[in-house]
Each structure stands twice: as structure tokens, then as C-alpha cells.
Amino acid sequence: MENQQLFPEPSRELSEKRKSLVPEVSDAFRAFSRAVFKQGALDEKTKQLIAVAVAHVTQCPYCIRSHTKLAVRKGATEQEIMEAVWVAAEMRAGGAFAHSNLALDEFEKSKV
């Protein structure tokens, strides 16, 4: 059985094709991304650690790889990256836990 990847590897060809289809939106997104991740009230390493955490919640493999790499370049340690992932896991689980109130509330309203 052939080992197939679920997601294609990023490539220059795919990036260029994506940009060629709607160049003005692609350019705007890239400018937005650069602005978001530049040094501000939060330092660049912290922003990349936030991105690593969010990428785990959104479950984007491309984002996990790219923002982990960028976080390392900005000085993040393996422990900081793993702590960011654990924060993401807690927030994801915490959301499900907190939203259980909706199910309990609806159950009570649905009782006849």
C-alpha cells in the first residue's frame, strides 16, 4: 500500500498559483501577516508562541510547522513551545467543558 500524504507539501508552484488567482487579496493577506507578527506591545517570540498554540487549536499542520520554526528562530525553547501547546489543549478542552452548560440548560428546557 502506497504511503500518501494527507496534505501536499508547500511549494513555490502552489504559492505562485494561489497568488495568481487573486493577487490583490494575496498581497493584502501577506501585508496583514507581516504587520501582525512584527514587534509591538508583544515581542515577536511571544507572538509566534501564541501562533503555535492557536495552530494546534485550529489544527492546521502547515501553521504548526511554520510557526514552530519561526518561534525557534525568535528564541523559543522546546519547553516554551510545549507549554504553549498545553495552553492550547487546556483552552480547547476548557471550551468543551464550559459549553456543557449549554447542553445542561437545553436539557432542562426540553423536559416536558
PDB file of C-alpha atoms in Angstrom:
ATOM      1  CA  MET A   1       0.000   0.000   0.000  1.00  0.00           C
ATOM      2  CA  GLU A   2       1.431   3.343  -1.032  1.00  0.00           C
ATOM      3  CA  ASN A   3       2.065   5.897   1.696  1.00  0.00           C
ATOM      4  CA  GLN A   4       0.148   9.040   0.691  1.00  0.00           C
ATOM      5  CA  GLN A   5       0.317  12.345   2.461  1.00  0.00           C
ATOM      6  CA  LEU A   6      -2.931  13.863   3.607  1.00  0.00           C
ATOM      7  CA  PHE A   7      -1.667  17.380   2.904  1.00  0.00           C
ATOM      8  CA  PRO A   8       0.507  18.391  -0.050  1.00  0.00           C
ATOM      9  CA  GLU A   9       3.954  19.755   0.715  1.00  0.00           C
ATOM     10  CA  PRO A  10       4.092  23.536   0.417  1.00  0.00           C
ATOM     11  CA  SER A  11       5.826  24.581  -2.774  1.00  0.00           C
ATOM     12  CA  ARG A  12       6.720  27.684  -4.718  1.00  0.00           C
ATOM     13  CA  GLU A  13       4.448  26.480  -7.535  1.00  0.00           C
ATOM     14  CA  LEU A  14       1.407  26.197  -5.270  1.00  0.00           C
ATOM     15  CA  SER A  15       2.143  29.590  -3.680  1.00  0.00           C
ATOM     16  CA  GLU A  16       2.511  31.257  -7.058  1.00  0.00           C
ATOM     17  CA  LYS A  17      -0.694  29.667  -8.345  1.00  0.00           C
ATOM     18  CA  ARG A  18      -2.632  30.748  -5.256  1.00  0.00           C
ATOM     19  CA  LYS A  19      -1.346  34.306  -5.650  1.00  0.00           C
ATOM     20  CA  SER A  20      -2.036  34.392  -9.405  1.00  0.00           C
ATOM     21  CA  LEU A  21      -5.699  33.542  -8.871  1.00  0.00           C
ATOM     22  CA  VAL A  22      -6.427  36.591  -6.659  1.00  0.00           C
ATOM     23  CA  PRO A  23      -3.208  38.639  -6.415  1.00  0.00           C
ATOM     24  CA  GLU A  24      -4.592  41.677  -4.611  1.00  0.00           C
ATOM     25  CA  VAL A  25      -6.058  39.567  -1.804  1.00  0.00           C
ATOM     26  CA  SER A  26      -2.868  37.526  -1.562  1.00  0.00           C
ATOM     27  CA  ASP A  27      -0.781  40.704  -1.277  1.00  0.00           C
ATOM     28  CA  ALA A  28      -3.153  42.140   1.332  1.00  0.00           C
ATOM     29  CA  PHE A  29      -3.005  38.960   3.404  1.00  0.00           C
ATOM     30  CA  ARG A  30       0.805  38.899   3.318  1.00  0.00           C
ATOM     31  CA  ALA A  31       0.963  42.563   4.378  1.00  0.00           C
ATOM     32  CA  PHE A  32      -1.521  41.852   7.170  1.00  0.00           C
ATOM     33  CA  SER A  33       0.521  38.871   8.339  1.00  0.00           C
ATOM     34  CA  ARG A  34       3.768  40.884   8.386  1.00  0.00           C
ATOM     35  CA  ALA A  35       2.069  43.646  10.391  1.00  0.00           C
ATOM     36  CA  VAL A  36       0.574  41.221  12.907  1.00  0.00           C
ATOM     37  CA  PHE A  37       3.837  39.420  13.642  1.00  0.00           C
ATOM     38  CA  LYS A  38       6.185  42.411  13.877  1.00  0.00           C
ATOM     39  CA  GLN A  39       7.467  43.668  17.220  1.00  0.00           C
ATOM     40  CA  GLY A  40       4.849  45.659  19.110  1.00  0.00           C
ATOM     41  CA  ALA A  41       3.451  45.568  22.630  1.00  0.00           C
ATOM     42  CA  LEU A  42       4.197  41.832  22.399  1.00  0.00           C
ATOM     43  CA  ASP A  43       7.628  40.678  21.309  1.00  0.00           C
ATOM     44  CA  GLU A  44       7.979  38.530  18.197  1.00  0.00           C
ATOM     45  CA  LYS A  45       8.759  35.348  20.130  1.00  0.00           C
ATOM     46  CA  THR A  46       5.594  35.688  22.210  1.00  0.00           C
ATOM     47  CA  LYS A  47       3.526  36.273  19.070  1.00  0.00           C
ATOM     48  CA  GLN A  48       4.974  33.132  17.498  1.00  0.00           C
ATOM     49  CA  LEU A  49       4.253  31.113  20.643  1.00  0.00           C
ATOM     50  CA  ILE A  50       0.654  32.351  20.523  1.00  0.00           C
ATOM     51  CA  ALA A  51       0.533  31.300  16.869  1.00  0.00           C
ATOM     52  CA  VAL A  52       1.856  27.832  17.756  1.00  0.00           C
ATOM     53  CA  ALA A  53      -0.889  27.461  20.364  1.00  0.00           C
ATOM     54  CA  VAL A  54      -3.640  28.705  18.042  1.00  0.00           C
ATOM     55  CA  ALA A  55      -2.374  26.492  15.213  1.00  0.00           C
ATOM     56  CA  HIS A  56      -2.884  23.482  17.460  1.00  0.00           C
ATOM     57  CA  VAL A  57      -6.444  24.582  18.241  1.00  0.00           C
ATOM     58  CA  THR A  58      -7.238  25.208  14.564  1.00  0.00           C
ATOM     59  CA  GLN A  59      -5.337  22.003  13.748  1.00  0.00           C
ATOM     60  CA  CYS A  60      -3.512  23.479  10.768  1.00  0.00           C
ATOM     61  CA  PRO A  61      -0.437  21.327  10.087  1.00  0.00           C
ATOM     62  CA  TYR A  62       1.132  23.991   7.871  1.00  0.00           C
ATOM     63  CA  CYS A  63       0.716  26.605  10.615  1.00  0.00           C
ATOM     64  CA  ILE A  64       2.042  24.265  13.311  1.00  0.00           C
ATOM     65  CA  ARG A  65       5.215  23.629  11.318  1.00  0.00           C
ATOM     66  CA  SER A  66       5.818  27.179  10.123  1.00  0.00           C
ATOM     67  CA  HIS A  67       5.089  28.965  13.407  1.00  0.00           C
ATOM     68  CA  THR A  68       7.076  26.434  15.430  1.00  0.00           C
ATOM     69  CA  LYS A  69      10.025  27.042  13.113  1.00  0.00           C
ATOM     70  CA  LEU A  70       9.561  30.820  13.426  1.00  0.00           C
ATOM     71  CA  ALA A  71       9.217  30.597  17.219  1.00  0.00           C
ATOM     72  CA  VAL A  72      12.516  28.716  17.393  1.00  0.00           C
ATOM     73  CA  ARG A  73      14.154  31.375  15.191  1.00  0.00           C
ATOM     74  CA  LYS A  74      12.864  34.019  17.614  1.00  0.00           C
ATOM     75  CA  GLY A  75      14.455  32.164  20.533  1.00  0.00           C
ATOM     76  CA  ALA A  76      11.675  29.926  21.839  1.00  0.00           C
ATOM     77  CA  THR A  77      12.787  26.851  23.709  1.00  0.00           C
ATOM     78  CA  GLU A  78      11.335  23.382  23.338  1.00  0.00           C
ATOM     79  CA  GLN A  79       9.778  23.765  26.789  1.00  0.00           C
ATOM     80  CA  GLU A  80       8.132  27.091  25.839  1.00  0.00           C
ATOM     81  CA  ILE A  81       6.687  25.538  22.688  1.00  0.00           C
ATOM     82  CA  MET A  82       5.314  22.563  24.606  1.00  0.00           C
ATOM     83  CA  GLU A  83       3.825  24.833  27.282  1.00  0.00           C
ATOM     84  CA  ALA A  84       2.109  26.841  24.525  1.00  0.00           C
ATOM     85  CA  VAL A  85       0.687  23.587  23.127  1.00  0.00           C
ATOM     86  CA  TRP A  86      -0.569  22.601  26.580  1.00  0.00           C
ATOM     87  CA  VAL A  87      -2.247  26.002  26.980  1.00  0.00           C
ATOM     88  CA  ALA A  88      -3.979  25.386  23.644  1.00  0.00           C
ATOM     89  CA  ALA A  89      -5.061  21.902  24.745  1.00  0.00           C
ATOM     90  CA  GLU A  90      -6.479  23.247  28.007  1.00  0.00           C
ATOM     91  CA  MET A  91      -8.344  26.019  26.207  1.00  0.00           C
ATOM     92  CA  ARG A  92      -9.819  23.572  23.706  1.00  0.00           C
ATOM     93  CA  ALA A  93     -10.853  21.160  26.461  1.00  0.00           C
ATOM     94  CA  GLY A  94     -11.974  24.038  28.671  1.00  0.00           C
ATOM     95  CA  GLY A  95     -14.255  25.278  25.910  1.00  0.00           C
ATOM     96  CA  ALA A  96     -15.960  21.905  25.675  1.00  0.00           C
ATOM     97  CA  PHE A  97     -16.258  21.754  29.465  1.00  0.00           C
ATOM     98  CA  ALA A  98     -17.683  25.289  29.728  1.00  0.00           C
ATOM     99  CA  HIS A  99     -20.116  24.705  26.881  1.00  0.00           C
ATOM    100  CA  SER A 100     -21.547  21.714  28.730  1.00  0.00           C
ATOM    101  CA  ASN A 101     -23.653  24.365  30.483  1.00  0.00           C
ATOM    102  CA  LEU A 102     -25.493  24.816  27.188  1.00  0.00           C
ATOM    103  CA  ALA A 103     -26.329  21.122  26.992  1.00  0.00           C
ATOM    104  CA  LEU A 104     -27.461  21.027  30.627  1.00  0.00           C
ATOM    105  CA  ASP A 105     -29.547  24.183  30.173  1.00  0.00           C
ATOM    106  CA  GLU A 106     -31.141  22.836  26.986  1.00  0.00           C
ATOM    107  CA  PHE A 107     -31.843  19.521  28.680  1.00  0.00           C
ATOM    108  CA  GLU A 108     -33.732  21.303  31.451  1.00  0.00           C
ATOM    109  CA  LYS A 109     -35.712  23.392  28.926  1.00  0.00           C
ATOM    110  CA  SER A 110     -36.543  20.307  26.867  1.00  0.00           C
ATOM    111  CA  LYS A 111     -38.006  18.326  29.739  1.00  0.00           C
ATOM    112  CA  VAL A 112     -41.770  18.203  29.449  1.00  0.00           C
TER     113      VAL A 112
END
